[in-house]
XYZ file of N, CA, C and O in Angstrom:
776
model
N 0.181 5.537 -16.270
C -1.126 5.168 -15.277
C -1.672 6.667 -14.534
O -0.617 7.244 -14.210
N -3.047 6.974 -14.805
C -3.486 8.071 -14.069
C -4.462 7.610 -12.824
O -5.034 6.641 -13.305
N -4.136 8.338 -11.942
C -5.142 7.977 -10.810
C -6.074 9.178 -10.374
O -5.565 10.156 -10.543
N -7.223 8.817 -9.813
C -8.171 9.630 -9.537
C -8.095 8.844 -7.930
O -8.478 7.665 -7.655
N -8.513 9.842 -6.816
C -8.971 9.768 -5.603
C -10.225 10.506 -5.321
O -10.223 11.490 -5.300
N -11.559 9.723 -4.970
C -12.889 10.313 -4.623
C -12.950 10.118 -3.118
O -12.812 9.042 -2.774
N -13.291 11.138 -2.497
C -13.925 11.204 -1.071
C -15.059 11.558 -0.658
O -15.703 12.381 -1.329
N -15.464 10.580 0.279
C -16.989 10.790 0.670
C -16.905 10.405 2.264
O -16.082 9.938 2.547
N -18.342 10.510 2.662
C -18.546 10.155 4.127
C -19.143 8.295 3.712
O -19.653 8.389 2.816
N -18.845 7.488 4.817
C -19.415 6.490 4.446
C -20.288 6.030 5.697
O -19.931 6.350 6.599
N -21.371 5.349 5.700
C -22.255 5.005 6.640
C -21.778 3.930 7.299
O -21.384 2.689 6.696
N -21.897 3.637 8.517
C -21.355 2.349 9.286
C -22.130 1.072 8.923
O -23.483 1.257 8.669
N -21.610 0.326 8.499
C -22.034 -0.957 8.175
C -22.479 -1.028 6.551
O -23.011 -1.989 6.136
N -22.054 0.071 6.002
C -22.508 -0.034 4.476
C -21.654 -0.619 3.329
O -21.753 -0.626 2.421
N -20.384 -0.778 3.947
C -18.974 -0.969 2.959
C -19.886 -2.317 2.229
O -18.955 -2.573 0.996
N -19.991 -3.609 2.821
C -20.460 -4.703 2.220
C -21.439 -4.328 0.719
O -21.162 -4.944 -0.298
N -22.391 -3.694 1.058
C -23.428 -3.375 0.061
C -22.605 -2.385 -0.917
O -22.905 -2.728 -2.316
N -21.873 -1.548 -0.905
C -21.167 -0.597 -1.706
C -20.283 -1.716 -2.385
O -19.945 -1.261 -3.701
N -19.623 -2.366 -1.856
C -18.784 -3.600 -2.637
C -19.567 -4.213 -3.651
O -19.077 -4.346 -4.753
N -20.445 -4.833 -3.032
C -21.551 -5.406 -3.991
C -22.111 -4.954 -5.000
O -21.880 -5.453 -6.144
N -22.216 -3.321 -4.862
C -22.563 -2.560 -5.914
C -21.633 -2.205 -6.881
O -22.028 -2.292 -8.519
N -20.696 -2.143 -6.767
C -19.522 -2.213 -7.861
C -18.957 -3.154 -8.311
O -18.759 -3.054 -9.369
N -19.089 -4.339 -7.642
C -18.727 -5.758 -8.325
C -19.885 -5.950 -9.625
O -19.247 -6.539 -10.565
N -20.961 -5.543 -9.294
C -21.957 -5.757 -10.173
C -21.572 -4.797 -11.459
O -21.516 -5.114 -12.683
N -21.319 -3.320 -10.957
C -21.212 -2.317 -12.045
C -19.794 -2.746 -12.859
O -19.742 -2.661 -14.026
N -18.722 -3.452 -12.059
C -17.278 -3.639 -12.901
C -17.313 -5.064 -13.512
O -16.620 -4.911 -14.362
N -18.371 -5.747 -13.354
C -18.625 -6.981 -14.515
C -19.225 -6.793 -15.659
O -19.014 -7.325 -16.363
N -19.625 -5.199 -15.590
C -20.232 -4.993 -17.210
C -18.987 -3.954 -17.969
O -18.543 -3.315 -17.021
N -18.848 -4.497 -18.970
C -17.851 -3.540 -19.725
C -17.923 -2.387 -19.596
O -17.045 -1.439 -19.901
N -19.325 -1.609 -19.940
C -19.606 -0.172 -19.984
C -19.337 0.214 -18.428
O -18.997 1.686 -18.350
N -19.334 -0.219 -17.396
C -18.911 0.253 -16.304
C -17.120 0.574 -15.801
O -17.072 1.192 -15.029
N -16.570 -0.162 -17.014
C -15.056 0.098 -16.754
C -14.281 0.299 -17.666
O -12.935 0.238 -17.874
N -14.808 1.333 -18.560
C -14.234 1.807 -19.814
C -12.848 2.730 -19.211
O -13.147 3.566 -18.740
N -12.022 2.134 -19.781
C -10.587 2.840 -19.781
C -10.100 2.664 -18.121
O -8.944 3.188 -17.844
N -10.738 1.986 -17.177
C -10.340 1.844 -16.221
C -9.390 0.543 -15.918
O -9.728 -0.638 -16.195
N -8.253 0.616 -15.282
C -7.498 -0.277 -14.961
C -7.546 -1.133 -13.634
O -7.433 -2.263 -13.472
N -8.212 0.022 -12.629
C -7.982 -0.878 -11.352
C -8.943 0.122 -10.483
O -8.985 1.434 -10.632
N -9.771 -0.261 -9.773
C -10.649 0.345 -8.746
C -10.127 -0.476 -7.278
O -10.502 -1.444 -7.001
N -10.079 0.554 -6.271
C -9.886 0.075 -5.056
C -10.788 0.841 -3.988
O -10.681 2.180 -4.167
N -11.334 0.365 -2.967
C -12.256 1.273 -2.194
C -11.598 0.918 -0.826
O -11.421 0.002 -0.381
N -11.650 2.093 0.043
C -10.764 2.004 1.196
C -12.170 2.708 2.301
O -12.824 3.587 2.018
N -11.881 2.569 3.488
C -12.744 3.029 4.463
C -11.745 3.338 5.607
O -10.755 2.425 6.083
N -11.971 4.490 6.437
C -11.116 4.878 7.549
C -12.162 5.791 8.691
O -12.186 6.999 7.761
N -12.260 5.552 9.497
C -13.136 6.090 10.568
C -14.181 6.844 9.939
O -14.227 8.278 10.268
N -14.982 6.252 9.091
C -16.208 7.003 8.589
C -15.841 7.656 7.266
O -16.838 8.429 6.609
N -14.781 7.566 6.708
C -14.114 8.341 5.124
C -14.177 7.318 4.474
O -13.566 6.018 4.599
N -14.742 7.423 3.287
C -14.873 6.464 2.167
C -13.884 7.185 1.082
O -13.994 8.028 0.742
N -13.119 6.151 0.675
C -12.291 6.620 -0.511
C -12.189 5.709 -1.680
O -12.013 4.393 -1.374
N -12.202 6.371 -2.785
C -12.319 5.171 -4.153
C -11.243 5.707 -4.771
O -10.968 6.969 -5.160
N -10.434 4.772 -4.957
C -9.184 4.986 -5.795
C -9.110 4.595 -7.251
O -9.651 3.148 -7.292
N -9.203 5.276 -8.251
C -9.073 4.574 -9.654
C -7.871 4.893 -10.632
O -7.218 6.042 -10.373
N -7.407 3.871 -10.905
C -6.090 4.151 -11.986
C -6.749 3.746 -13.515
O -7.448 2.845 -13.827
N -6.516 4.873 -14.274
C -6.824 5.022 -15.801
C -5.519 4.767 -16.611
O -4.611 5.223 -16.117
N -5.564 4.163 -17.777
C -4.750 4.141 -18.616
C -4.889 5.276 -19.297
O -3.402 5.932 -19.521
N -5.700 6.459 -18.972
C -5.216 8.010 -20.064
C -6.015 8.733 -18.892
O -6.576 8.265 -17.851
N -5.404 9.981 -18.909
C -6.165 11.203 -18.192
C -7.722 11.062 -18.089
O -8.531 10.627 -19.095
N -8.493 10.926 -17.096
C -9.900 10.689 -16.683
C -10.411 11.337 -15.923
O -9.918 11.517 -14.196
N -11.479 12.070 -16.111
C -12.101 12.914 -15.090
C -13.407 12.009 -14.465
O -14.082 11.917 -15.303
N -13.400 11.516 -13.430
C -14.491 10.525 -12.711
C -15.535 11.224 -12.581
O -15.617 12.736 -12.394
N -16.967 10.874 -12.698
C -18.141 11.228 -12.421
C -18.183 11.468 -10.777
O -17.985 10.016 -10.478
N -18.603 12.286 -10.577
C -19.076 12.456 -9.008
C -20.627 12.639 -8.629
O -21.057 13.166 -9.178
N -21.033 11.874 -7.636
C -22.105 12.222 -7.096
C -22.140 13.361 -6.110
O -21.104 14.141 -5.964
N -23.119 14.197 -5.687
C -23.291 15.283 -4.908
C -22.439 14.932 -3.590
O -22.071 16.387 -3.047
N -22.409 13.898 -3.204
C -21.616 13.819 -1.662
C -20.081 13.383 -1.761
O -19.563 13.482 -0.792
N -19.631 13.605 -2.945
C -18.261 12.766 -3.472
C -17.504 14.419 -3.553
O -18.023 15.298 -4.500
N -15.888 14.032 -3.227
C -15.488 15.356 -3.782
C -13.913 14.559 -4.301
O -13.722 13.751 -3.895
N -13.303 15.403 -5.195
C -12.252 14.626 -5.926
C -11.023 15.405 -5.156
O -10.959 16.651 -4.839
N -10.213 14.758 -4.827
C -8.723 14.861 -3.957
C -8.073 15.430 -5.057
O -7.648 14.853 -6.171
N -7.116 16.388 -4.553
C -5.805 16.483 -5.304
C -4.597 16.103 -5.359
O -4.370 15.737 -4.090
N -4.109 15.481 -6.260
C -2.726 14.737 -6.208
C -1.708 15.798 -6.195
O -1.580 16.476 -6.800
N -0.800 15.953 -5.183
C 0.171 16.865 -5.204
C 1.736 16.661 -5.006
O 2.505 17.083 -5.142
N 1.730 15.093 -5.230
C 3.060 14.190 -5.143
C 3.168 13.072 -5.692
O 2.074 12.389 -5.395
N 3.816 12.655 -6.879
C 3.786 11.335 -7.245
C 5.236 10.909 -7.549
O 5.829 11.915 -7.873
N 5.705 9.761 -7.260
C 6.846 9.416 -7.558
C 6.854 7.858 -7.730
O 6.026 7.243 -7.225
N 7.566 7.460 -8.847
C 7.673 6.281 -9.330
C 9.116 5.676 -9.100
O 9.883 6.103 -9.444
N 8.921 4.416 -8.531
C 10.065 3.618 -8.265
C 10.523 2.882 -9.451
O 10.384 3.020 -10.638
N 11.327 1.759 -9.140
C 11.748 0.371 -10.094
C 10.350 0.185 -10.926
O 9.153 -0.092 -10.668
N 10.679 0.365 -12.119
C 9.394 -0.444 -13.183
C 8.739 -1.752 -12.778
O 9.610 -2.569 -12.305
N 7.722 -1.647 -12.898
C 6.856 -3.146 -12.702
C 6.258 -3.370 -14.302
O 5.721 -2.556 -14.857
N 6.230 -4.770 -14.554
C 5.439 -5.327 -15.537
C 3.839 -4.456 -15.556
O 3.642 -4.125 -16.986
N 3.433 -4.905 -14.550
C 1.758 -4.471 -14.615
C 1.766 -3.384 -13.453
O 1.066 -4.328 -12.502
N 1.551 -2.180 -13.684
C 1.491 -1.467 -12.781
C 0.028 -1.332 -12.064
O -0.139 -0.924 -10.904
N -1.364 -1.854 -13.131
C -2.165 -1.738 -12.513
C -2.384 -3.242 -11.243
O -3.397 -3.432 -10.772
N -1.523 -3.871 -11.311
C -1.683 -5.010 -10.571
C -0.911 -5.214 -9.479
O -0.871 -5.969 -8.301
N -0.539 -3.705 -8.900
C 0.261 -3.639 -7.489
C -0.836 -3.860 -6.566
O -2.134 -3.738 -6.581
N -0.239 -3.934 -5.013
C -1.028 -3.776 -4.055
C -0.938 -2.409 -3.278
O 0.239 -1.943 -3.215
N -2.032 -1.755 -3.071
C -1.829 -0.584 -2.195
C -2.083 -0.436 -0.734
O -2.947 -1.101 -0.224
N -1.324 0.243 -0.120
C -1.487 0.496 1.211
C -2.127 2.236 1.268
O -1.631 2.819 0.311
N -3.124 2.516 1.884
C -3.093 3.961 2.331
C -3.453 4.725 3.640
O -3.942 3.882 4.551
N -2.586 5.501 3.863
C -2.735 6.075 5.211
C -3.465 7.524 5.317
O -3.608 8.087 4.202
N -4.454 7.400 6.213
C -5.520 8.624 6.270
C -4.920 9.597 7.498
O -4.447 8.909 8.511
N -4.635 10.896 7.046
C -4.419 11.896 8.361
C -4.650 13.196 8.114
O -5.604 13.475 7.165
N -4.399 13.839 8.538
C -4.704 15.513 8.438
C -3.621 16.382 7.848
O -2.237 15.907 8.703
N -3.912 17.442 7.071
C -2.819 18.143 6.337
C -3.260 19.571 5.897
O -4.388 19.676 5.207
N -2.781 20.591 6.769
C -3.261 21.881 6.006
C -2.910 22.293 4.849
O -1.698 22.018 4.587
N -3.886 22.768 3.971
C -3.567 22.586 2.403
C -2.147 23.871 2.067
O -1.557 23.613 1.159
N -1.974 24.515 3.015
C -0.958 25.539 2.960
C 0.528 24.849 2.727
O 1.530 25.292 2.505
N 0.458 23.774 3.389
C 1.902 22.825 3.501
C 1.986 21.924 2.484
O 3.024 20.934 2.720
N 1.091 21.655 1.506
C 1.287 20.873 0.258
C 2.722 20.899 -0.300
O 3.196 19.841 -0.457
N 3.108 21.752 -0.615
C 4.508 21.960 -1.172
C 5.675 21.576 -0.289
O 6.611 20.726 -0.680
N 5.409 21.685 0.912
C 6.470 21.481 1.968
C 6.696 19.868 2.045
O 7.954 19.471 1.976
N 5.570 19.359 2.255
C 5.324 17.956 2.238
C 5.915 17.421 1.039
O 6.478 15.972 0.997
N 5.408 17.853 -0.119
C 5.777 17.374 -1.367
C 7.486 17.355 -1.385
O 7.890 16.266 -1.881
N 7.930 18.217 -1.179
C 9.324 18.429 -1.125
C 9.991 17.572 -0.290
O 11.345 16.936 -0.552
N 9.629 17.254 0.989
C 10.395 16.275 1.952
C 9.953 15.069 1.280
O 11.273 14.245 1.457
N 9.114 14.675 0.833
C 8.950 13.521 0.401
C 10.009 13.107 -1.380
O 10.398 12.032 -1.407
N 10.077 14.126 -2.009
C 10.652 14.266 -3.229
C 12.043 14.278 -2.679
O 13.054 13.053 -3.082
N 12.741 14.721 -1.798
C 13.862 14.453 -1.046
C 14.158 13.164 -0.504
O 15.608 12.494 -0.700
N 13.213 12.379 0.038
C 13.369 11.267 0.936
C 13.224 9.923 -0.319
O 14.251 9.250 -0.629
N 12.233 10.300 -1.235
C 12.329 9.494 -2.270
C 13.561 9.057 -3.170
O 13.950 7.905 -3.815
N 14.207 10.638 -3.597
C 15.365 10.013 -4.380
C 16.650 10.444 -3.980
O 17.609 10.134 -4.611
N 16.622 10.710 -2.318
C 17.916 11.076 -1.959
C 18.286 9.788 -1.124
O 19.300 9.657 -0.393
N 17.198 8.845 -0.980
C 17.811 7.605 -0.047
C 17.316 6.482 -0.946
O 16.406 6.186 -2.160
N 17.742 5.223 -0.835
C 17.263 3.801 -1.452
C 16.281 3.201 -0.500
O 15.624 2.085 -0.917
N 15.998 3.926 0.439
C 14.646 3.206 1.473
C 13.617 2.887 0.795
O 12.991 1.765 0.984
N 12.814 3.705 0.130
C 11.505 3.371 -0.550
C 11.915 1.988 -1.622
O 10.914 1.223 -1.379
N 13.206 1.931 -2.340
C 13.358 0.498 -3.030
C 13.378 -0.702 -2.245
O 12.788 -1.496 -2.384
N 14.086 -0.185 -0.751
C 14.511 -1.242 -0.271
C 13.263 -1.759 0.654
O 12.939 -2.915 0.630
N 12.268 -0.986 1.017
C 10.851 -1.470 1.620
C 10.017 -2.051 0.496
O 8.972 -2.330 0.729
N 10.547 -1.887 -0.833
C 9.816 -2.498 -2.067
C 8.511 -1.423 -2.571
O 7.616 -1.821 -3.065
N 8.695 -0.239 -2.069
C 7.754 0.751 -2.588
C 7.856 1.108 -4.276
O 9.123 0.973 -4.785
N 6.931 0.652 -5.128
C 7.189 0.996 -6.378
C 6.380 2.108 -6.980
O 6.695 2.881 -7.945
N 5.402 2.848 -6.084
C 4.836 4.223 -6.562
C 4.630 4.826 -5.167
O 3.891 4.119 -4.490
N 4.475 6.152 -4.917
C 4.135 6.817 -3.729
C 3.109 8.004 -4.667
O 3.723 8.882 -5.561
N 2.022 8.076 -3.824
C 0.989 9.281 -4.454
C 0.380 9.806 -3.219
O 0.016 9.254 -2.316
N 0.444 11.418 -3.038
C -0.096 11.868 -1.809
C -1.256 12.749 -2.445
O -0.890 13.406 -3.363
N -2.233 12.871 -1.826
C -3.510 13.389 -2.332
C -3.887 14.199 -0.944
O -3.794 13.717 -0.018
N -4.460 15.574 -1.157
C -5.234 16.311 -0.137
C -6.581 16.417 -0.460
O -7.091 16.682 -1.701
N -7.662 16.408 0.174
C -8.981 16.918 0.066
C -9.297 17.601 1.590
O -9.789 16.725 2.553
N -9.971 18.703 1.563
C -10.944 19.219 2.426
C -9.983 18.956 3.877
O -10.342 18.610 4.926
N -8.651 19.349 3.769
C -8.107 19.243 4.948
C -7.547 17.608 5.445
O -6.769 17.441 6.555
N -7.884 16.757 4.603
C -7.555 15.134 4.780
C -6.249 15.136 3.741
O -6.062 15.783 3.031
N -5.359 13.806 4.605
C -4.252 13.813 3.311
C -4.477 12.045 3.289
O -4.593 11.714 4.397
N -4.142 11.703 2.045
C -3.911 10.482 1.850
C -2.819 9.847 1.033
O -2.441 10.662 0.068
N -2.001 9.173 1.755
C -0.634 8.880 1.174
C -0.600 7.226 0.720
O -1.010 6.406 1.750
N -0.937 7.388 -0.442
C -0.825 5.729 -1.192
C 0.498 5.233 -1.513
O 1.172 5.835 -1.979
N 0.647 4.217 -1.174
C 1.977 3.263 -1.465
C 1.761 2.019 -2.199
O 0.778 1.521 -1.780
N 2.537 2.218 -3.536
C 2.005 0.445 -4.175
C 3.220 -0.195 -4.211
O 4.425 0.180 -4.185
N 2.547 -1.724 -3.897
C 3.838 -2.683 -3.754
C 3.538 -3.813 -4.726
O 2.405 -3.771 -5.171
N 5.046 -4.429 -4.994
C 4.434 -5.617 -6.023
C 3.565 -6.593 -5.542
O 2.901 -7.478 -5.846
N 3.699 -6.712 -3.965
C 3.188 -7.757 -3.305
C 2.339 -7.258 -2.313
O 2.131 -6.323 -1.936
N 1.346 -8.346 -1.808
C 0.111 -7.991 -0.678
C 0.776 -7.509 0.540
O 0.090 -7.048 1.642
N 2.150 -7.555 0.932
C 2.481 -7.498 2.229
C 3.222 -5.949 2.554
O 4.193 -5.874 3.439
N 2.459 -5.018 1.751
C 2.758 -3.740 2.083
C 3.180 -3.100 3.223
O 4.095 -2.522 3.872
N 2.006 -3.489 4.094
C 1.814 -3.242 5.507
C 2.902 -3.364 6.418
O 3.506 -2.757 7.306
N 3.395 -4.737 6.045
C 4.567 -5.548 7.057
C 5.701 -4.652 6.489
O 6.705 -4.497 7.474
N 5.954 -4.580 5.499
C 7.115 -3.895 4.798
C 7.413 -2.219 5.399
O 8.543 -2.118 5.994
N 6.256 -1.796 5.690
C 6.280 -0.514 6.373
C 6.488 -0.774 7.565
O 7.450 -0.114 8.386
N 6.127 -1.523 8.384
C 6.016 -1.652 9.793
C 7.554 -2.339 10.018
O 8.371 -1.753 10.931
N 8.410 -2.910 8.922
C 9.695 -3.305 9.194
C 10.827 -2.420 9.222
O 11.785 -2.140 9.648
N 10.223 -1.144 8.297
C 10.909 -0.177 8.096
C 10.952 0.983 9.466
O 12.002 1.823 9.483
N 10.134 0.895 10.058
C 9.889 1.734 11.130
C 11.199 2.170 11.755
O 11.334 3.202 12.532
N 12.076 1.143 12.257
C 13.384 1.325 12.977
C 14.337 2.074 12.126
O 15.586 2.393 12.636
N 14.227 1.939 10.909
C 15.350 2.479 10.094
C 15.547 4.122 10.701
O 14.674 5.009 10.309
N 17.070 4.586 10.459
C 16.985 6.099 10.863
C 16.438 6.881 9.729
O 16.045 7.861 10.132
N 16.609 6.604 8.619
C 15.707 7.262 7.615
C 14.157 7.189 7.581
O 13.941 8.655 7.376
N 13.435 6.278 7.989
C 12.139 6.379 8.312
C 11.751 7.100 9.293
O 10.917 8.107 9.242
N 12.559 6.869 10.317
C 12.537 7.864 11.817
C 12.482 9.412 11.223
O 11.838 10.325 11.645
N 13.709 9.662 10.596
C 13.693 10.957 10.146
C 12.562 11.652 9.247
O 12.115 12.622 9.557
N 12.350 10.932 8.204
C 11.160 11.355 7.547
C 9.809 11.719 8.178
O 9.206 12.519 8.108
N 9.668 10.721 9.153
C 8.485 10.903 10.175
C 8.669 12.461 11.241
O 7.769 12.843 11.126
N 9.876 12.573 11.331
C 10.308 13.392 12.331
C 9.620 14.810 11.770
O 9.513 15.863 11.990
N 10.563 14.738 10.484
C 10.282 15.981 9.597
C 8.784 16.310 9.163
O 8.462 17.464 8.886
N 8.147 15.327 8.878
C 6.588 15.406 8.765
C 5.920 15.919 9.639
O 4.678 16.401 9.522
N 6.264 15.923 11.258
C 5.322 16.185 12.414
C 4.811 17.546 12.553
O 3.792 17.550 12.748
N 5.340 18.808 11.747
C 4.660 19.744 11.879
C 3.744 20.078 10.948
O 3.225 20.863 11.162
N 3.647 19.031 10.097
C 2.877 19.256 8.790
C 1.582 18.258 8.867
O 0.399 18.614 8.632
N 1.898 17.190 9.220
C 0.660 16.058 9.156
C 0.535 15.549 10.282
O 1.336 15.388 11.421
N -0.885 15.837 10.832
C -1.278 15.253 12.071
C -2.439 14.127 12.144
O -2.988 13.697 11.033
N -2.274 13.243 13.319
C -3.176 11.860 12.953
C -4.549 12.535 13.078
O -4.896 13.701 13.503
N -5.471 11.668 12.268
C -6.971 11.880 12.166
C -7.473 11.752 13.270
O -8.445 12.763 13.587
N -6.941 10.883 14.354
C -7.982 10.624 15.653
C -6.938 10.388 16.670
O -6.566 9.543 16.880
N -6.333 11.711 17.381
C -5.822 11.291 18.407
C -5.910 10.436 19.565
O -4.939 9.896 20.023
N -7.382 10.458 19.660
C -7.600 9.648 20.954
C -7.522 7.987 20.687
O -7.212 7.300 21.416
N -7.112 7.776 19.429
C -7.060 6.290 19.043
C -5.704 5.708 18.456
O -5.605 4.685 18.212
N -4.827 7.192 18.290
C -3.590 6.608 17.566
C -2.374 6.292 18.633
O -2.435 6.704 19.642
N -1.814 5.063 17.999
C -1.010 4.730 18.964
C 0.675 4.356 17.887
O 1.729 4.572 18.475
N 0.409 4.211 16.766
C 1.128 3.967 16.126
C 0.923 4.003 14.330
O -0.188 4.260 14.200
N 1.949 4.446 13.659
C 1.602 4.781 12.168
C 0.726 3.805 11.568
O -0.140 3.802 10.808
N 0.512 2.510 12.091
C -0.318 1.482 11.590
C -1.821 1.755 11.876
O -2.601 1.281 11.365
N -1.863 2.769 12.963
C -3.590 3.009 13.143
C -3.788 4.022 12.355
O -4.979 4.322 12.252
N -2.944 4.526 11.209
C -3.459 5.375 10.418
C -3.829 4.719 8.863
O -4.111 5.612 8.110
N -3.526 3.407 8.752
C -4.137 2.560 7.657
C -5.419 2.530 7.471
O -5.982 1.860 8.397
N -5.791 2.804 6.516
C -7.321 2.668 6.059
C -7.547 1.142 5.455
O -6.573 0.167 5.211
N -8.777 0.706 5.458
C -9.239 -0.754 5.431
C -9.241 -0.711 4.040
O -10.566 -0.024 3.409
N -8.862 -1.575 3.067
C -9.509 -1.711 1.844
C -10.523 -2.718 1.928
O -10.310 -3.859 2.556
N -11.846 -2.591 1.211
C -13.048 -3.562 1.385
C -13.552 -3.824 0.148
O -14.279 -4.811 -0.286
N -12.590 -3.478 -1.014
C -13.232 -3.770 -2.445
C -11.631 -3.520 -3.326
O -11.023 -2.585 -3.187
N -11.475 -4.451 -4.320
C -10.428 -4.184 -5.209
C -11.098 -5.117 -6.459
O -11.439 -6.023 -6.337
N -10.714 -4.340 -7.775
C -11.193 -4.905 -9.135
C -10.125 -4.431 -9.817
O -9.204 -3.128 -9.698
N -9.476 -5.287 -10.591
C -8.416 -4.979 -11.785
C -8.954 -5.345 -13.007
O -9.228 -6.553 -13.264
N -8.484 -4.648 -14.045
C -8.529 -5.206 -15.503
C -8.047 -6.344 -15.716
O -6.899 -6.650 -15.161
N -8.484 -7.093 -16.551
C -7.770 -8.407 -16.966
C -6.805 -8.113 -18.283
O -6.745 -8.891 -19.317
N -6.169 -6.985 -18.038
C -5.487 -7.032 -19.206
C -4.242 -7.508 -19.195
O -3.285 -7.681 -18.437
């Protein structure tokens, strides 16, 4: 499965209309050619559209949209229907000069510990776009946020958090109290009936 992340600004109060527009488009076969899953997220005025395709695909962008760069991807235990997984998304800030370092930290964590499997993480993808960082984790069930919260006290989770501190900063320090404050809100989801 190949993923694209499209980033733009979102006007306050427009999520409902955007979701309705995509629901109409996604109901048409021509609007979802090769698309397995589309999810729309919002975080403090940032709009994120995540698309999963069966084959590599270059999404069409509007003038106000930017395509994020995937700089890390890890696949955990296989799942029967990867396009039916549930995603969580963390939004933060990251200097693009640190992409390789952050990717290596996650590669060591994902392959060197069993914690991602214990947490139920089936796939992790990291994207960057204009100083923003998007951390997407896929789970087989809709309780991914709860599973992440439960792992917060595990020493391995604490260690990866400490290792990432020099590189990843919170999006809005004035409102941040815990990692859950960095979670984007999904306001639309569509998946193919494959």
